[in-house]
Short mmCIF file of C-alpha atoms and ligand atoms in Angstrom, two decimals:
data_model
loop_
_atom_site.label_atom_id
_atom_site.label_comp_id
_atom_site.label_asym_id
_atom_site.label_seq_id
_atom_site.Cartn_x
_atom_site.Cartn_y
_atom_site.Cartn_z
CA UNK A 1 0.00 0.00 0.00
CA UNK A 2 1.35 3.37 -0.90
CA UNK A 3 1.50 6.44 1.21
CA UNK A 4 -0.41 9.12 -0.59
CA UNK A 5 -0.36 12.85 -0.18
CA UNK A 6 -0.18 14.25 3.33
CA UNK A 7 0.36 17.74 4.58
CA UNK A 8 3.86 18.80 3.62
CA UNK A 9 6.31 19.24 6.41
CA UNK A 10 4.69 16.92 8.92
CA UNK A 11 6.38 13.65 8.18
CA UNK A 12 8.83 11.98 10.45
CA UNK A 13 12.36 12.18 9.19
CA UNK A 14 14.19 8.93 9.33
CA UNK A 15 17.91 8.48 8.91
CA UNK A 16 19.05 6.60 5.85
CA UNK A 17 19.15 2.99 7.08
CA UNK A 18 22.41 2.40 5.27
CA UNK A 19 24.21 4.05 2.45
CA UNK A 20 22.42 2.19 -0.32
CA UNK A 21 18.97 2.79 1.03
CA UNK A 22 17.95 5.95 -0.73
CA UNK A 23 15.03 6.83 1.49
CA UNK A 24 12.61 8.95 -0.44
CA UNK A 25 12.09 11.35 2.35
CA UNK A 26 12.92 14.68 0.85
CA UNK A 27 9.68 15.49 -0.81
CA UNK A 28 8.15 18.04 1.44
CA UNK A 29 9.99 20.96 0.03
CA UNK A 30 8.47 24.08 -1.29
CA UNK A 31 10.70 26.52 -3.03
CA UNK A 32 9.71 29.94 -1.83
CA UNK A 33 9.36 31.52 -5.22
CA UNK A 34 7.73 28.43 -6.65
CA UNK A 35 4.66 28.99 -4.54
CA UNK A 36 3.01 31.14 -7.11
CA UNK A 37 3.65 28.74 -9.95
CA UNK A 38 3.82 25.41 -8.20
CA UNK A 39 3.99 22.83 -10.94
CA UNK A 40 0.97 20.58 -11.26
CA UNK A 41 -0.67 22.15 -8.23
CA UNK A 42 -4.05 20.65 -7.47
CA UNK A 43 -3.64 18.14 -10.26
CA UNK A 44 -4.57 15.48 -7.77
CA UNK A 45 -6.63 16.57 -4.81
CA UNK A 46 -5.09 15.88 -1.38
CA UNK A 47 -5.37 12.29 -0.15
CA UNK A 48 -6.01 10.94 -3.58
CA UNK A 49 -3.45 8.38 -4.59
CA UNK A 50 -2.95 8.11 -8.32
CA UNK A 51 -0.94 4.93 -8.07
CA UNK A 52 -2.59 1.55 -7.81
CA UNK A 53 -2.62 1.05 -4.05
CA UNK A 54 -1.86 -2.66 -4.42
CA UNK A 55 1.29 -2.02 -6.29
CA UNK A 56 4.36 -1.10 -4.30
CA UNK A 57 6.49 0.02 -7.23
CA UNK A 58 6.07 3.24 -9.10
CA UNK A 59 7.98 5.22 -11.70
CA UNK A 60 8.79 8.75 -12.80
CA UNK A 61 10.12 9.73 -16.22
CA UNK A 62 12.15 12.93 -16.48
CA UNK A 63 13.70 14.21 -19.72
CA UNK A 64 16.65 16.59 -19.64
CA UNK A 65 16.69 18.53 -22.91
CA UNK A 66 20.22 19.91 -22.58
CA UNK A 67 22.05 22.08 -25.07
CA UNK A 68 24.29 19.21 -26.23
CA UNK A 69 21.96 16.24 -25.83
CA UNK A 70 18.62 14.90 -24.71
CA UNK A 71 18.51 12.40 -21.85
CA UNK A 72 15.84 10.21 -20.33
CA UNK A 73 15.93 9.26 -16.64
CA UNK A 74 13.44 6.57 -15.63
CA UNK A 75 13.36 6.35 -11.83
CA UNK A 76 11.90 3.40 -9.96
CA UNK A 77 10.59 3.84 -6.43
CA UNK A 78 9.45 1.17 -4.04
CA UNK A 79 7.14 1.55 -1.08
CA UNK A 80 8.33 -1.30 1.12
CA UNK A 81 5.84 -0.78 3.93
CA UNK A 82 3.02 1.66 4.61
CA UNK A 83 4.84 3.22 7.57
CA UNK A 84 8.04 3.90 5.71
CA UNK A 85 8.71 6.38 3.01
CA UNK A 86 9.26 5.11 -0.52
CA UNK A 87 12.81 4.36 -1.52
CA UNK A 88 14.53 5.18 -4.74
CA UNK A 89 15.39 1.78 -6.13
CA UNK A 90 17.16 2.62 -9.33
CA UNK A 91 17.44 4.54 -12.53
CA UNK A 92 17.47 3.71 -16.22
CA UNK A 93 19.38 6.32 -18.16
CA UNK A 94 19.91 6.89 -21.88
CA UNK A 95 20.99 9.87 -23.95
CA UNK A 96 21.10 11.06 -27.56
CA UNK A 97 23.08 13.78 -29.30
CA UNK A 98 22.66 16.45 -30.53
CA UNK A 99 20.25 18.32 -28.28
CA UNK A 100 16.82 19.64 -29.27
CA UNK A 101 18.18 23.09 -30.13
CA UNK A 102 20.05 21.56 -33.08
CA UNK A 103 16.58 20.90 -34.57
CA UNK A 104 15.48 24.52 -34.29
CA UNK A 105 14.32 24.47 -37.92
CA UNK A 106 13.03 20.88 -37.90
CA UNK A 107 10.96 20.60 -34.73
CA UNK A 108 9.33 17.32 -35.82
CA UNK A 109 12.73 15.70 -36.23
CA UNK A 110 13.72 16.98 -32.80
CA UNK A 111 10.60 15.49 -31.25
CA UNK A 112 11.39 12.21 -32.98
CA UNK A 113 14.60 11.94 -30.89
CA UNK A 114 12.46 12.29 -27.75
CA UNK A 115 10.07 9.62 -29.02
CA UNK A 116 12.91 7.16 -29.54
CA UNK A 117 14.00 7.64 -25.92
CA UNK A 118 10.43 7.40 -24.67
CA UNK A 119 10.13 4.00 -26.35
CA UNK A 120 12.65 2.80 -23.76
CA UNK A 121 10.21 3.72 -21.02
CA UNK A 122 7.52 1.60 -22.73
CA UNK A 123 9.82 -1.38 -22.22
CA UNK A 124 10.93 -0.37 -18.73
CA UNK A 125 7.58 0.43 -17.10
CA UNK A 126 5.01 -2.40 -16.74
CA UNK A 127 1.94 -1.69 -18.93
CA UNK A 128 -0.48 -1.56 -15.98
CA UNK A 129 1.51 1.39 -14.57
CA UNK A 130 1.82 3.42 -17.79
CA UNK A 131 -1.24 5.57 -17.07
CA UNK A 132 0.09 6.37 -13.58
CA UNK A 133 3.64 7.16 -14.58
CA UNK A 134 4.21 10.86 -15.21
CA UNK A 135 6.43 12.01 -18.06
CA UNK A 136 8.00 15.46 -18.07
CA UNK A 137 10.63 17.23 -20.18
CA UNK A 138 12.54 20.26 -19.05
CA UNK A 139 14.79 22.12 -21.42
CA UNK A 140 17.81 24.10 -20.28
CA UNK A 141 20.17 26.63 -21.79
CA UNK A 142 20.09 25.43 -25.43
CA UNK A 143 16.42 26.33 -25.74
CA UNK A 144 16.79 29.44 -23.59
CA UNK A 145 19.11 30.77 -26.27
CA UNK A 146 16.72 30.11 -29.18
CA UNK A 147 14.06 32.55 -30.30
CA UNK A 148 10.78 32.16 -28.43
CA UNK A 149 9.05 31.02 -31.61
CA UNK A 150 11.54 28.26 -32.44
CA UNK A 151 11.72 27.06 -28.86
CA UNK A 152 7.93 26.92 -28.58
CA UNK A 153 7.49 24.91 -31.78
CA UNK A 154 10.00 22.36 -30.51
CA UNK A 155 8.19 22.11 -27.18
CA UNK A 156 4.83 21.78 -28.94
CA UNK A 157 6.06 18.85 -31.03
CA UNK A 158 7.45 17.15 -27.93
CA UNK A 159 4.16 17.69 -26.12
CA UNK A 160 2.40 15.89 -29.00
CA UNK A 161 4.77 12.94 -28.63
CA UNK A 162 3.90 12.80 -24.92
CA UNK A 163 0.15 13.06 -25.60
CA UNK A 164 0.38 10.14 -28.01
CA UNK A 165 2.23 8.03 -25.44
CA UNK A 166 0.45 5.84 -22.88
CA UNK A 167 1.96 7.76 -19.95
CA UNK A 168 0.49 10.34 -17.60
CA UNK A 169 1.06 13.78 -19.11
CA UNK A 170 0.70 16.46 -16.45
CA UNK A 171 -0.16 20.03 -17.27
CA UNK A 172 2.94 22.00 -18.27
CA UNK A 173 4.78 18.72 -18.86
CA UNK A 174 7.09 20.27 -21.47
CA UNK A 175 8.80 23.53 -20.61
CA UNK A 176 11.99 25.55 -20.41
CA UNK A 177 13.34 25.44 -16.88
CA UNK A 178 14.52 28.55 -15.12
CA UNK A 179 18.29 28.47 -14.47
CA UNK A 180 17.95 28.88 -10.71
CA UNK A 181 15.84 25.69 -10.47
CA UNK A 182 18.54 23.86 -12.39
CA UNK A 183 21.12 24.68 -9.71
CA UNK A 184 18.81 23.99 -6.77
CA UNK A 185 17.53 20.68 -8.15
CA UNK A 186 21.08 19.46 -8.84
CA UNK A 187 22.06 20.47 -5.29
CA UNK A 188 19.09 18.49 -3.93
CA UNK A 189 20.05 15.46 -6.02
CA UNK A 190 23.67 15.42 -4.87
CA UNK A 191 22.91 16.10 -1.22
CA UNK A 192 20.08 13.56 -1.21
CA UNK A 193 22.22 10.87 -2.83
CA UNK A 194 25.09 11.50 -0.43
CA UNK A 195 22.69 11.31 2.54
CA UNK A 196 23.16 14.92 3.62
CA UNK A 197 19.49 15.83 3.70
CA UNK A 198 18.49 13.43 6.44
CA UNK A 199 19.37 13.26 10.11
CA UNK A 200 20.88 15.82 12.39
CA UNK A 201 24.46 16.24 11.30
CA UNK A 202 24.01 17.68 7.89
CA UNK A 203 27.11 18.75 6.06
CA UNK A 204 25.69 19.75 2.75
CA UNK A 205 28.00 20.16 -0.21
CA UNK A 206 28.03 22.83 -2.88
CA UNK A 207 27.57 21.85 -6.52
CA UNK A 208 29.13 23.02 -9.77
CA UNK A 209 27.49 22.08 -13.06
CA UNK A 210 29.19 23.00 -16.33
CA UNK A 211 26.81 22.45 -19.24
CA UNK A 212 27.23 23.28 -22.90
CA UNK A 213 25.47 26.62 -22.81
CA UNK A 214 25.20 27.56 -19.13
CA UNK A 215 26.92 26.89 -15.83
CA UNK A 216 25.49 26.73 -12.31
CA UNK A 217 26.96 27.22 -8.85
CA UNK A 218 24.89 26.34 -5.77
CA UNK A 219 25.73 26.08 -2.07
CA UNK A 220 24.27 26.60 1.38
CA UNK A 221 25.91 29.70 2.86
CA UNK A 222 27.18 29.21 6.40
CA UNK A 223 27.97 32.83 7.20
CA UNK A 224 25.58 35.69 7.73
CA UNK A 225 28.11 37.84 5.88
CA UNK A 226 27.59 35.85 2.68
CA UNK A 227 23.83 36.42 2.82
CA UNK A 228 24.38 40.13 3.29
CA UNK A 229 26.85 40.45 0.44
CA UNK A 230 24.88 38.39 -2.07
CA UNK A 231 22.46 39.96 -4.57
CA UNK A 232 18.89 38.99 -3.68
CA UNK A 233 18.22 37.11 -6.88
CA UNK A 234 21.10 34.72 -6.08
CA UNK A 235 19.31 33.47 -2.94
CA UNK A 236 16.36 31.07 -2.80
CA UNK A 237 14.64 29.59 0.25
CA UNK A 238 12.89 26.27 0.39
CA UNK A 239 11.67 23.86 3.01
CA UNK A 240 12.72 20.29 3.37
CA UNK A 241 12.69 17.92 6.38
CA UNK A 242 11.12 20.63 8.46
CA UNK A 243 14.22 22.70 7.82
CA UNK A 244 14.43 25.80 5.73
CA UNK A 245 17.38 26.01 3.40
CA UNK A 246 18.46 29.31 1.99
CA UNK A 247 20.63 28.51 -0.97
CA UNK A 248 23.00 30.60 -2.98
CA UNK A 249 22.43 29.66 -6.61
CA UNK A 250 23.04 31.21 -9.97
CA UNK A 251 22.97 30.05 -13.57
CA UNK A 252 25.24 31.93 -15.97
CA UNK A 253 23.77 31.74 -19.45
CA UNK A 254 26.43 31.74 -22.16
CA UNK A 255 29.08 30.42 -19.76
CA UNK A 256 28.65 26.73 -20.56
CA UNK A 257 31.72 25.12 -22.09
CA UNK A 258 30.54 25.28 -25.69
CA UNK A 259 29.05 28.75 -25.51
CA UNK A 260 32.37 29.84 -23.95
CA UNK A 261 34.24 28.45 -26.97
CA UNK A 262 32.21 30.79 -29.16
CA UNK A 263 32.79 33.73 -26.81
CA UNK A 264 36.56 33.05 -26.79
CA UNK A 265 36.57 32.82 -30.59
CA UNK A 266 34.60 36.07 -30.74
CA UNK A 267 31.75 34.28 -32.52
CA UNK A 268 29.03 34.70 -29.89
CA UNK A 269 26.25 37.09 -30.89
CA UNK A 270 27.87 37.73 -34.28
CA UNK A 271 25.17 38.35 -36.89
CA UNK A 272 26.62 36.75 -40.03
CA UNK A 273 28.94 33.89 -39.14
CA UNK A 274 28.83 32.43 -42.67
CA UNK A 275 32.21 32.66 -44.37
CA UNK A 276 33.89 34.22 -41.31
CA UNK A 277 36.97 32.52 -39.90
CA UNK A 278 37.33 32.69 -36.11
CA UNK A 279 40.88 32.21 -34.79
CA UNK A 280 42.34 31.59 -31.36
CA UNK A 281 45.73 31.04 -29.69
CA UNK A 282 44.09 28.16 -27.81
CA UNK A 283 43.87 26.05 -30.99
CA UNK A 284 46.53 24.12 -32.92
CA UNK A 285 48.37 26.57 -35.24
CA UNK A 286 47.57 24.86 -38.54
CA UNK A 287 44.02 23.90 -37.70
CA UNK A 288 41.12 25.00 -39.91
CA UNK A 289 37.81 23.31 -39.38
CA UNK A 290 34.04 23.62 -39.03
CA UNK A 291 31.94 23.28 -35.92
CA UNK A 292 28.16 23.03 -35.52
CA UNK A 293 26.52 24.31 -32.37
CA UNK A 294 22.87 25.20 -31.73
CA UNK A 295 22.08 24.65 -35.40
CA UNK A 296 24.74 27.15 -36.61
CA UNK A 297 27.92 26.31 -38.56
CA UNK A 298 31.15 28.03 -37.48
CA UNK A 299 34.54 28.05 -39.21
CA UNK A 300 37.44 28.24 -36.83
CA UNK A 301 41.20 27.81 -36.78
CA UNK A 302 44.54 28.37 -35.07
CA UNK A 303 46.68 31.51 -35.02
CA UNK A 304 48.71 30.60 -38.13
CA UNK A 305 51.20 33.43 -37.77
CA UNK A 306 50.73 34.50 -34.15
CA UNK A 307 51.27 32.90 -30.78
CA UNK A 308 49.71 29.73 -29.41
CA UNK A 309 49.99 27.99 -26.07
CA UNK A 310 48.91 28.32 -22.45
CA UNK A 311 49.91 31.94 -21.73
CA UNK A 312 48.34 33.68 -24.73
CA UNK A 313 45.34 31.38 -24.46
CA UNK A 314 44.84 32.22 -20.78
CA UNK A 315 44.87 35.95 -21.60
CA UNK A 316 42.32 35.39 -24.34
CA UNK A 317 40.05 33.37 -22.07
CA UNK A 318 40.38 35.88 -19.25
CA UNK A 319 38.60 38.46 -21.39
CA UNK A 320 35.38 36.43 -21.35
CA UNK A 321 35.58 35.49 -17.67
CA UNK A 322 37.20 38.20 -15.56
CA UNK A 323 34.80 40.38 -13.64
CA UNK A 324 31.77 38.67 -15.19
CA UNK A 325 30.74 36.49 -12.25
CA UNK A 326 29.79 37.11 -8.66
CA UNK A 327 32.50 35.90 -6.26
CA UNK A 328 31.18 34.86 -2.85
CA UNK A 329 34.12 34.99 -0.38
CA UNK A 330 32.86 31.98 1.51
CA UNK A 331 33.49 29.47 -1.26
CA UNK A 332 37.21 30.08 -1.43
CA UNK A 333 37.93 27.59 1.31
CA UNK A 334 35.06 25.11 0.74
CA UNK A 335 35.03 21.95 -1.33
CA UNK A 336 32.47 21.39 -4.06
CA UNK A 337 30.95 18.53 -6.02
CA UNK A 338 31.57 19.10 -9.72
CA UNK A 339 30.06 17.19 -12.63
CA UNK A 340 29.11 17.41 -16.34
CA UNK A 341 31.93 18.99 -18.40
CA UNK A 342 34.21 19.33 -15.35
CA UNK A 343 33.97 15.56 -15.14
CA UNK A 344 34.25 14.86 -18.87
CA UNK A 345 37.38 16.97 -19.40
CA UNK A 346 39.03 15.53 -16.28
CA UNK A 347 38.39 12.05 -17.71
CA UNK A 348 39.63 13.02 -21.19
CA UNK A 349 42.98 14.11 -19.73
CA UNK A 350 43.36 11.15 -17.32
CA UNK A 351 43.02 13.36 -14.27
CA UNK A 352 40.32 10.99 -13.00
CA UNK A 353 38.99 7.56 -13.81
CA UNK A 354 35.79 7.46 -15.94
CA UNK A 355 34.02 5.05 -13.60
CA UNK A 356 35.28 6.18 -10.22
CA UNK A 357 35.69 9.94 -10.62
CA UNK A 358 38.00 11.42 -8.00
CA UNK A 359 39.10 14.41 -5.98
CA UNK A 360 41.08 17.18 -7.67
CA UNK A 361 42.42 20.56 -6.69
CA UNK A 362 41.67 23.54 -8.90
CA UNK A 363 45.38 23.73 -9.74
CA UNK A 364 45.27 20.21 -11.23
CA UNK A 365 43.13 21.62 -14.04
CA UNK A 366 45.64 24.46 -14.49
CA UNK A 367 48.64 22.11 -14.63
CA UNK A 368 46.87 19.93 -17.18
CA UNK A 369 45.90 22.99 -19.21
CA UNK A 370 49.56 24.07 -19.35
CA UNK A 371 50.68 20.60 -20.38
CA UNK A 372 48.07 20.30 -23.14
CA UNK A 373 48.31 23.87 -24.48
CA UNK A 374 52.10 23.88 -24.63
CA UNK A 375 52.17 20.51 -26.41
CA UNK A 376 49.22 20.73 -28.75
CA UNK A 377 50.79 18.50 -31.38
CA UNK A 378 51.05 15.69 -28.82
CA UNK A 379 47.33 15.96 -28.08
CA UNK A 380 46.42 16.14 -31.77
CA UNK A 381 44.28 13.04 -31.74
CA UNK A 382 41.85 14.32 -29.12
CA UNK A 383 39.51 17.29 -29.58
CA UNK A 384 41.15 20.41 -31.07
CA UNK A 385 39.37 22.32 -28.29
CA UNK A 386 41.03 20.42 -25.44
CA UNK A 387 43.46 23.24 -24.59
CA UNK A 388 40.76 25.90 -24.80
CA UNK A 389 38.34 23.86 -22.68
CA UNK A 390 40.90 23.22 -19.92
CA UNK A 391 41.99 26.85 -19.85
CA UNK A 392 38.36 27.93 -19.69
CA UNK A 393 37.64 25.55 -16.79
CA UNK A 394 40.72 26.86 -14.95
CA UNK A 395 39.87 30.50 -15.55
CA UNK A 396 36.20 30.00 -14.70
CA UNK A 397 37.08 28.40 -11.36
CA UNK A 398 39.89 30.79 -10.42
CA UNK A 399 39.05 34.12 -11.98
CA UNK A 400 35.31 33.61 -12.43
CA UNK A 401 34.13 32.13 -9.15
CA UNK A 402 37.29 33.06 -7.23
CA UNK A 403 38.28 29.58 -6.00
CA UNK A 404 41.74 29.04 -4.55
CA UNK A 405 44.38 26.92 -6.27
CA UNK A 406 43.95 24.31 -3.58
CA UNK A 407 40.13 24.27 -3.45
CA UNK A 408 39.01 20.64 -3.56
CA UNK A 409 36.61 19.42 -6.22
CA UNK A 410 34.88 16.06 -5.87
CA UNK A 411 34.35 14.96 -9.45
CA UNK A 412 31.26 12.75 -9.53
CA UNK A 413 29.16 11.24 -12.27
CA UNK A 414 27.05 8.85 -10.27
CA UNK A 415 26.33 8.22 -6.61
CA UNK A 416 25.10 4.69 -5.80
CA UNK A 417 24.59 4.17 -9.53
CA UNK A 418 22.31 7.18 -9.93
CA UNK A 419 23.33 10.05 -12.24
CA UNK A 420 24.18 13.30 -10.47
CA UNK A 421 21.75 15.37 -12.48
CA UNK A 422 19.07 17.94 -11.58
CA UNK A 423 16.53 15.45 -12.94
CA UNK A 424 16.24 13.49 -9.67
CA UNK A 425 15.46 16.64 -7.68
CA UNK A 426 12.94 17.58 -10.38
CA UNK A 427 11.31 14.13 -10.17
CA UNK A 428 10.92 14.44 -6.39
CA UNK A 429 9.19 17.72 -6.90
CA UNK A 430 7.04 16.32 -9.69
CA UNK A 431 5.86 13.34 -7.64
CA UNK A 432 5.16 15.52 -4.67
CA UNK A 433 3.15 17.95 -6.75
CA UNK A 434 1.15 15.10 -8.25
CA UNK A 435 0.43 13.70 -4.84
CA UNK A 436 2.04 10.43 -5.86
CA UNK A 437 3.90 10.50 -2.57
CA UNK A 438 4.73 13.00 0.10
O1 IDP B 1 22.52 12.81 -16.56
C1 IDP B 1 23.66 13.09 -16.90
N1 IDP B 1 24.66 12.25 -16.66
C2 IDP B 1 25.94 12.51 -17.01
N2 IDP B 1 26.31 13.62 -17.61
C3 IDP B 1 25.36 14.51 -17.90
C4 IDP B 1 24.02 14.31 -17.57
N3 IDP B 1 23.32 15.34 -17.97
C5 IDP B 1 24.21 16.19 -18.52
N4 IDP B 1 25.44 15.69 -18.50
C6 IDP B 1 26.66 16.33 -18.96
O2 IDP B 1 26.38 17.71 -19.15
C7 IDP B 1 27.23 18.23 -20.18
C8 IDP B 1 26.43 18.83 -21.26
O3 IDP B 1 25.61 19.85 -20.79
P1 IDP B 1 24.14 20.06 -21.36
O4 IDP B 1 24.00 19.48 -22.72
O5 IDP B 1 23.19 19.54 -20.32
O6 IDP B 1 24.09 21.62 -21.49
P2 IDP B 1 23.24 22.72 -20.70
O7 IDP B 1 23.16 22.24 -19.28
O8 IDP B 1 24.03 23.98 -20.85
O9 IDP B 1 21.91 22.77 -21.38
C9 IDP B 1 28.05 17.06 -20.66
O10 IDP B 1 29.25 17.07 -19.94
C10 IDP B 1 27.22 15.86 -20.26
O11 IDP B 1 28.02 14.72 -20.09
CA1 CA B 2 22.73 20.30 -18.19
#
């Protein structure tokens, strides 16, 4: 028998029984500025349980329409006993490239990529639960950067795919997510998976997400001073476990790794990119190539005559980073969880293991950047952007956010076999709003 909706904030908070038991006890949160637009509010009246009460397993399907790819996360939850909260049992994850924004002029084709992923859910979810399994897609920076008209036609096509599927399609099931939710939901995911949101001794960790088009930083400030010095729109309160968390979070649009490449090349917001050649000292000297991003083709190359290497590249990158981001003093000495492109580039350069991840200092990225940029011919076989990407990551961390050389970064892709993505936090919120559980 499932626990259905109860008044938020009144449940007993149990400790995680052991590290693998992902107790589903974080659902009574209400983001302060979500009150007005609470997703799926009143979709199910209180005390109505949309899941078959005899069934103790239920599912949630969350799509992440990122700027570089679309991903499906199918979460399975189990209600082991009526007294206990449901537990997150596992996740099925699949992704496709490119992202929806690459189909800006072919929305039907874009929606087709979503349909192919959704077919996986048909196989994963038992047919008798299809009607009770919600499906939601949230798009991030790729769609934020498109014109309203193009973004809306993509979302409309996706909505049609959902409507034609056998799943539960809540109101507003396909939307562009606000950047501040992206940071908060990823913070919830990481702190939930690492067991920091239950029990008394909470030591929450800050999170750093580096996407293709935007980047997020989120942490729980410990000092009053930080709250005072932070612009109001960087702070968001929400309730969870009868505690109120006031998080520092911000999403920087245009500061994702791939958008930054364009900014460094001077190709961002340029009207007519056709036929233009964009050059950088961060690229191999002789290189001339084409690159497609967000449905646009760019021609780029190395500084044939001029300088290349770490120093000139760092100066070039500095121009797009320095003074552009808010620097909270408090983070200088803290450690952070970092994922997405921080993780991928650390793997590409053997700084960490693909499966295990690892702990790095900020200066490890800098050392690797120097090694790669000053020996570009040696790294010829990997991406021509490797030097630029590593220098950008270094500059973003040091000059952008203001981290110290020895700030520790916990590079993490999965915790207990669940992807560290905002999608889990978003699924908690979805299920809560639907009254599927607390
Ligand atoms: O669920 C996930 N698991 C692992 N990596 C992910 C997941 N979601 C996004 N990423 C990573 O995020 C990066 C791409 O960012 P994305 O395409 O989401 O751009 P955006 O966040 O700017 O829209 C890549 O490093 C990709 O591996
Ligand atoms: Ca992302």
